[in-house]
Short mmCIF file of C-alpha atoms and ligand atoms in Angstrom, two decimals:
data_model
loop_
_atom_site.label_atom_id
_atom_site.label_comp_id
_atom_site.label_asym_id
_atom_site.label_seq_id
_atom_site.Cartn_x
_atom_site.Cartn_y
_atom_site.Cartn_z
CA MET A 35 -0.07 0.06 0.05
CA ARG A 36 1.25 3.43 -1.04
CA TYR A 37 1.81 5.78 2.04
CA ILE A 38 -0.43 8.76 2.59
CA THR A 39 2.01 11.55 3.46
CA VAL A 40 0.93 14.38 5.89
CA ALA A 41 3.01 17.52 6.20
CA LEU A 42 2.77 19.21 9.67
CA THR A 43 3.61 22.58 10.74
CA LYS A 44 6.31 22.02 13.47
CA GLY A 45 5.35 23.30 16.92
CA ARG A 46 1.99 23.82 18.42
CA LEU A 47 0.08 23.05 15.45
CA ALA A 48 1.68 19.76 15.01
CA ARG A 49 1.16 18.57 18.51
CA GLN A 50 -2.54 19.55 18.20
CA THR A 51 -2.89 17.76 14.88
CA LEU A 52 -1.21 14.62 16.13
CA ASP A 53 -3.63 14.61 19.15
CA LEU A 54 -6.52 14.78 16.67
CA PHE A 55 -5.35 11.97 14.63
CA GLU A 56 -4.87 10.04 17.62
CA ARG A 57 -8.67 10.47 18.28
CA ILE A 58 -9.45 8.89 15.08
CA GLY A 59 -7.08 5.86 15.90
CA ILE A 60 -4.11 6.89 14.00
CA ARG A 61 -0.98 7.05 15.96
CA ALA A 62 2.58 7.70 14.60
CA GLU A 63 5.33 5.77 16.30
CA GLY A 64 7.63 8.22 18.39
CA ALA A 65 5.89 11.29 17.39
CA ASP A 66 4.81 12.26 20.97
CA ASP A 67 8.46 12.23 22.34
CA SER A 68 9.06 15.99 22.76
CA ARG A 69 12.83 15.39 22.75
CA THR A 70 13.11 13.67 19.62
CA ARG A 71 14.96 15.25 16.51
CA LYS A 72 13.35 12.93 14.10
CA LEU A 73 11.43 14.57 11.40
CA ILE A 74 9.28 11.80 10.08
CA PHE A 75 6.85 9.38 11.76
CA SER A 76 5.12 6.64 10.38
CA ASN A 77 2.19 4.11 11.07
CA GLU A 78 3.26 1.08 9.12
CA GLU A 79 -0.10 -0.68 9.50
CA LEU A 80 -2.30 1.96 8.19
CA GLY A 81 0.22 3.19 5.49
CA ILE A 82 0.32 6.94 6.84
CA ARG A 83 3.22 8.86 7.73
CA PHE A 84 3.67 12.44 9.17
CA PHE A 85 6.64 14.90 8.60
CA MET A 86 7.39 18.12 10.51
CA ALA A 87 8.37 21.21 8.23
CA LYS A 88 8.50 24.84 8.72
CA GLY A 89 4.96 26.42 8.11
CA PRO A 90 5.75 28.31 4.78
CA ASP A 91 7.28 24.92 3.41
CA VAL A 92 4.06 23.05 4.10
CA PRO A 93 2.14 24.28 0.88
CA THR A 94 5.24 23.78 -1.04
CA TYR A 95 5.62 20.07 -0.16
CA VAL A 96 1.84 19.53 -0.81
CA ALA A 97 1.92 21.50 -4.19
CA TYR A 98 4.60 19.18 -5.41
CA GLY A 99 3.01 16.11 -4.19
CA ALA A 100 5.84 15.30 -1.73
CA ALA A 101 3.12 15.21 0.88
CA ASP A 102 -0.59 14.39 -0.09
CA LEU A 103 -2.00 16.43 2.90
CA GLY A 104 -0.75 19.42 4.71
CA ILE A 105 -1.91 21.12 8.07
CA VAL A 106 -0.97 24.80 8.04
CA GLY A 107 -2.27 28.12 9.00
CA ARG A 108 -4.56 30.07 6.62
CA ASP A 109 -2.07 33.06 6.87
CA THR A 110 0.60 30.62 5.24
CA ILE A 111 -1.63 29.30 2.63
CA LEU A 112 -2.73 32.94 1.39
CA GLU A 113 0.98 34.02 1.58
CA GLU A 114 2.29 31.27 -0.34
CA GLY A 115 -0.46 31.23 -2.98
CA ARG A 116 0.14 27.64 -4.14
CA LYS A 117 -2.16 25.55 -6.18
CA ILE A 118 -3.54 23.26 -3.59
CA TYR A 119 -6.91 22.35 -2.31
CA GLU A 120 -8.19 23.76 1.12
CA VAL A 121 -10.58 21.15 2.35
CA LEU A 122 -11.16 21.56 6.10
CA ASP A 123 -10.94 24.22 8.87
CA LEU A 124 -9.60 22.59 11.97
CA GLY A 125 -10.84 25.32 14.10
CA TYR A 126 -7.71 25.68 16.34
CA GLY A 127 -4.74 27.82 15.86
CA ARG A 128 -7.21 30.70 15.76
CA CYS A 129 -5.94 34.34 15.49
CA ARG A 130 -6.46 37.31 13.17
CA MET A 131 -4.35 39.19 10.52
CA CYS A 132 -4.46 42.74 11.25
CA ILE A 133 -3.02 46.16 10.48
CA CYS A 134 -1.57 47.34 13.78
CA GLY A 135 0.33 50.43 14.93
CA PRO A 136 0.15 53.18 17.47
CA GLU A 137 -3.18 54.84 17.69
CA SER A 138 -1.35 57.91 16.16
CA ALA A 139 -0.78 55.95 12.94
CA ARG A 140 -4.63 55.91 12.22
CA GLU A 141 -4.48 59.41 10.56
CA ALA A 142 -1.42 58.42 8.18
CA LEU A 143 -3.22 55.11 7.37
CA ASN A 144 -6.58 56.99 6.31
CA SER A 145 -4.83 60.00 4.65
CA GLY A 146 -3.94 57.94 1.53
CA ASP A 147 -0.31 58.88 1.85
CA GLN A 148 2.33 56.40 0.76
CA ILE A 149 2.84 54.74 4.22
CA ARG A 150 5.38 51.93 5.01
CA VAL A 151 4.05 48.56 6.22
CA ALA A 152 6.33 46.14 7.80
CA THR A 153 5.27 42.50 7.69
CA LYS A 154 6.43 38.82 7.51
CA TYR A 155 3.43 38.56 5.02
CA PRO A 156 4.27 40.77 1.92
CA ASN A 157 1.76 39.09 -0.24
CA ILE A 158 -1.10 39.28 2.15
CA ALA A 159 -0.37 42.99 2.75
CA LYS A 160 0.13 43.86 -0.92
CA ASP A 161 -3.15 42.21 -1.59
CA TYR A 162 -4.87 43.98 1.20
CA PHE A 163 -3.78 47.47 0.51
CA LEU A 164 -4.17 47.31 -3.29
CA ASN A 165 -7.39 45.38 -3.69
CA ARG A 166 -9.33 46.09 -0.63
CA ARG A 167 -8.10 49.56 0.31
CA HIS A 168 -6.95 50.61 -3.19
CA GLN A 169 -3.93 52.42 -1.51
CA THR A 170 -0.43 52.39 -2.67
CA VAL A 171 2.01 51.59 0.19
CA GLU A 172 5.63 50.65 0.61
CA ILE A 173 5.92 46.97 1.89
CA ILE A 174 9.01 46.15 4.19
CA LYS A 175 9.55 42.50 4.62
CA LEU A 176 10.79 41.39 8.05
CA ASN A 177 11.25 37.99 9.67
CA GLY A 178 10.04 38.30 13.03
CA SER A 179 9.34 40.66 16.03
CA ILE A 180 7.28 42.77 13.59
CA GLU A 181 6.04 44.91 16.32
CA LEU A 182 9.55 46.62 16.57
CA ALA A 183 9.07 48.24 13.31
CA PRO A 184 6.69 51.10 14.22
CA ILE A 185 8.38 51.56 17.41
CA VAL A 186 11.81 52.44 16.02
CA GLY A 187 10.46 54.15 13.09
CA LEU A 188 10.94 51.70 10.33
CA SER A 189 7.30 51.80 9.26
CA GLU A 190 3.97 53.50 10.19
CA VAL A 191 2.07 50.17 10.68
CA ILE A 192 2.59 46.58 10.46
CA CYS A 193 0.47 43.71 8.91
CA ASP A 194 0.81 40.69 11.46
CA ILE A 195 -0.86 38.02 13.41
CA VAL A 196 -2.63 38.96 16.68
CA GLU A 197 -3.51 36.18 18.89
CA THR A 198 -3.95 37.26 22.59
CA GLY A 199 -3.01 40.78 21.71
CA SER A 200 -0.43 40.90 24.56
CA THR A 201 2.56 41.77 22.34
CA LEU A 202 0.60 44.70 20.93
CA ARG A 203 -0.36 45.75 24.40
CA GLU A 204 3.12 45.47 25.85
CA ASN A 205 4.51 47.36 23.21
CA GLY A 206 1.87 50.24 23.10
CA LEU A 207 0.40 49.37 19.77
CA ALA A 208 -3.19 48.59 18.81
CA VAL A 209 -5.12 46.78 16.14
CA LEU A 210 -6.10 49.50 13.59
CA GLU A 211 -7.89 47.19 11.18
CA GLU A 212 -8.69 43.50 10.63
CA VAL A 213 -7.52 41.82 7.40
CA CYS A 214 -8.97 38.27 7.99
CA PRO A 215 -9.51 35.60 10.54
CA ILE A 216 -7.00 32.78 10.66
CA SER A 217 -7.09 29.23 11.74
CA ALA A 218 -5.41 25.81 10.88
CA ARG A 219 -6.45 24.31 7.58
CA VAL A 220 -6.15 20.82 5.90
CA VAL A 221 -4.68 21.19 2.30
CA VAL A 222 -4.61 18.50 -0.24
CA ASN A 223 -2.36 17.96 -3.46
CA GLN A 224 -4.66 18.14 -6.45
CA VAL A 225 -3.45 15.01 -8.06
CA SER A 226 -3.65 12.95 -4.83
CA MET A 227 -7.05 14.30 -4.33
CA LYS A 228 -7.98 12.31 -7.47
CA MET A 229 -5.61 9.44 -7.19
CA GLU A 230 -6.18 8.62 -3.54
CA SER A 231 -9.75 10.11 -3.28
CA GLU A 232 -11.13 7.26 -1.00
CA ARG A 233 -8.51 7.29 1.54
CA ILE A 234 -8.36 11.08 1.51
CA ASN A 235 -11.98 11.60 1.91
CA ASP A 236 -12.19 8.98 4.51
CA LEU A 237 -9.56 10.75 6.60
CA ILE A 238 -11.21 14.02 6.15
CA THR A 239 -14.54 12.74 7.24
CA ARG A 240 -13.25 11.11 10.30
CA LEU A 241 -11.34 14.16 11.11
CA LYS A 242 -14.58 16.38 10.81
CA GLU A 243 -16.59 13.99 12.99
CA ALA A 244 -13.87 14.09 15.59
CA LEU A 245 -13.88 17.85 15.58
CA ASN A 246 -17.67 17.88 15.89
CA GLU A 247 -17.46 15.57 18.95
CA SER A 248 -15.17 17.92 20.86
C1 PRP B 225 3.47 36.19 16.54
C2 PRP B 225 3.07 37.49 15.99
C3 PRP B 225 3.09 38.46 17.09
C4 PRP B 225 2.64 37.47 18.15
C5 PRP B 225 0.98 37.63 18.45
O1 PRP B 225 4.96 36.17 16.76
O2 PRP B 225 3.87 37.76 14.85
O3 PRP B 225 4.19 38.96 17.23
O4 PRP B 225 2.80 36.25 17.82
O5 PRP B 225 0.62 36.99 19.61
P1 PRP B 225 -0.10 37.59 20.69
O6 PRP B 225 -1.20 38.47 20.08
O7 PRP B 225 -0.73 36.43 21.56
O8 PRP B 225 0.77 38.34 21.54
P2 PRP B 225 5.69 34.92 16.97
O9 PRP B 225 5.66 34.46 18.45
O10 PRP B 225 5.26 33.70 16.13
O11 PRP B 225 7.09 35.23 16.78
P3 PRP B 225 7.90 36.15 15.64
O12 PRP B 225 7.86 37.59 16.20
O13 PRP B 225 9.30 35.63 15.51
O14 PRP B 225 7.10 36.15 14.41
#
């Protein structure tokens, strides 16, 4: 039997997803060992294996068919823009993509001036300002600690993820606008969806049932 390969986003999302798979009777040998450096775990009996990847790489593995399925945040799906099917909202990993900054930046944001927007998500930010706000902005790509940018004067605002809001609060920033809600999604390779439709649809149905029970 051919393996069904599932790409997981390393970290909390992977742990929550492995728990969910366990609830539908799919356990991957060794995956629950928090000290392990292993990247791939399989369940030989069921012909399913899981591997751990960085979030932005999950849509890449799925698009190329190196993974049949992937579990990844909607932020990453939107940012990467790969040709993959999004088939299920898992409901966890909930947060919001927002435009944030000091309250004083609201005026610049609404003035139509060419402001600077720092972000780890240049495509999402570009799309939001161009297609929804019809505003030209300068996008500055950063790789983390995005909240620093307006504080030290790199940009007027940021486009970033807000979960509890504590990073913003502790740094004197606020949500100025909401771009979209985010949560973890199941994505599927387009060829796998045809070739392995029975096994994949069965998996999706069981995951859905487990989510409805909780
Ligand atoms: C994310 C995001 C915010 C923070 C939001 O950063 O970029 O900085 O979490 O969470 P909160 O609303 O609960 O405070 P992450 O911790 O992933 O690290 P990063 O700065 O390296 O992107």
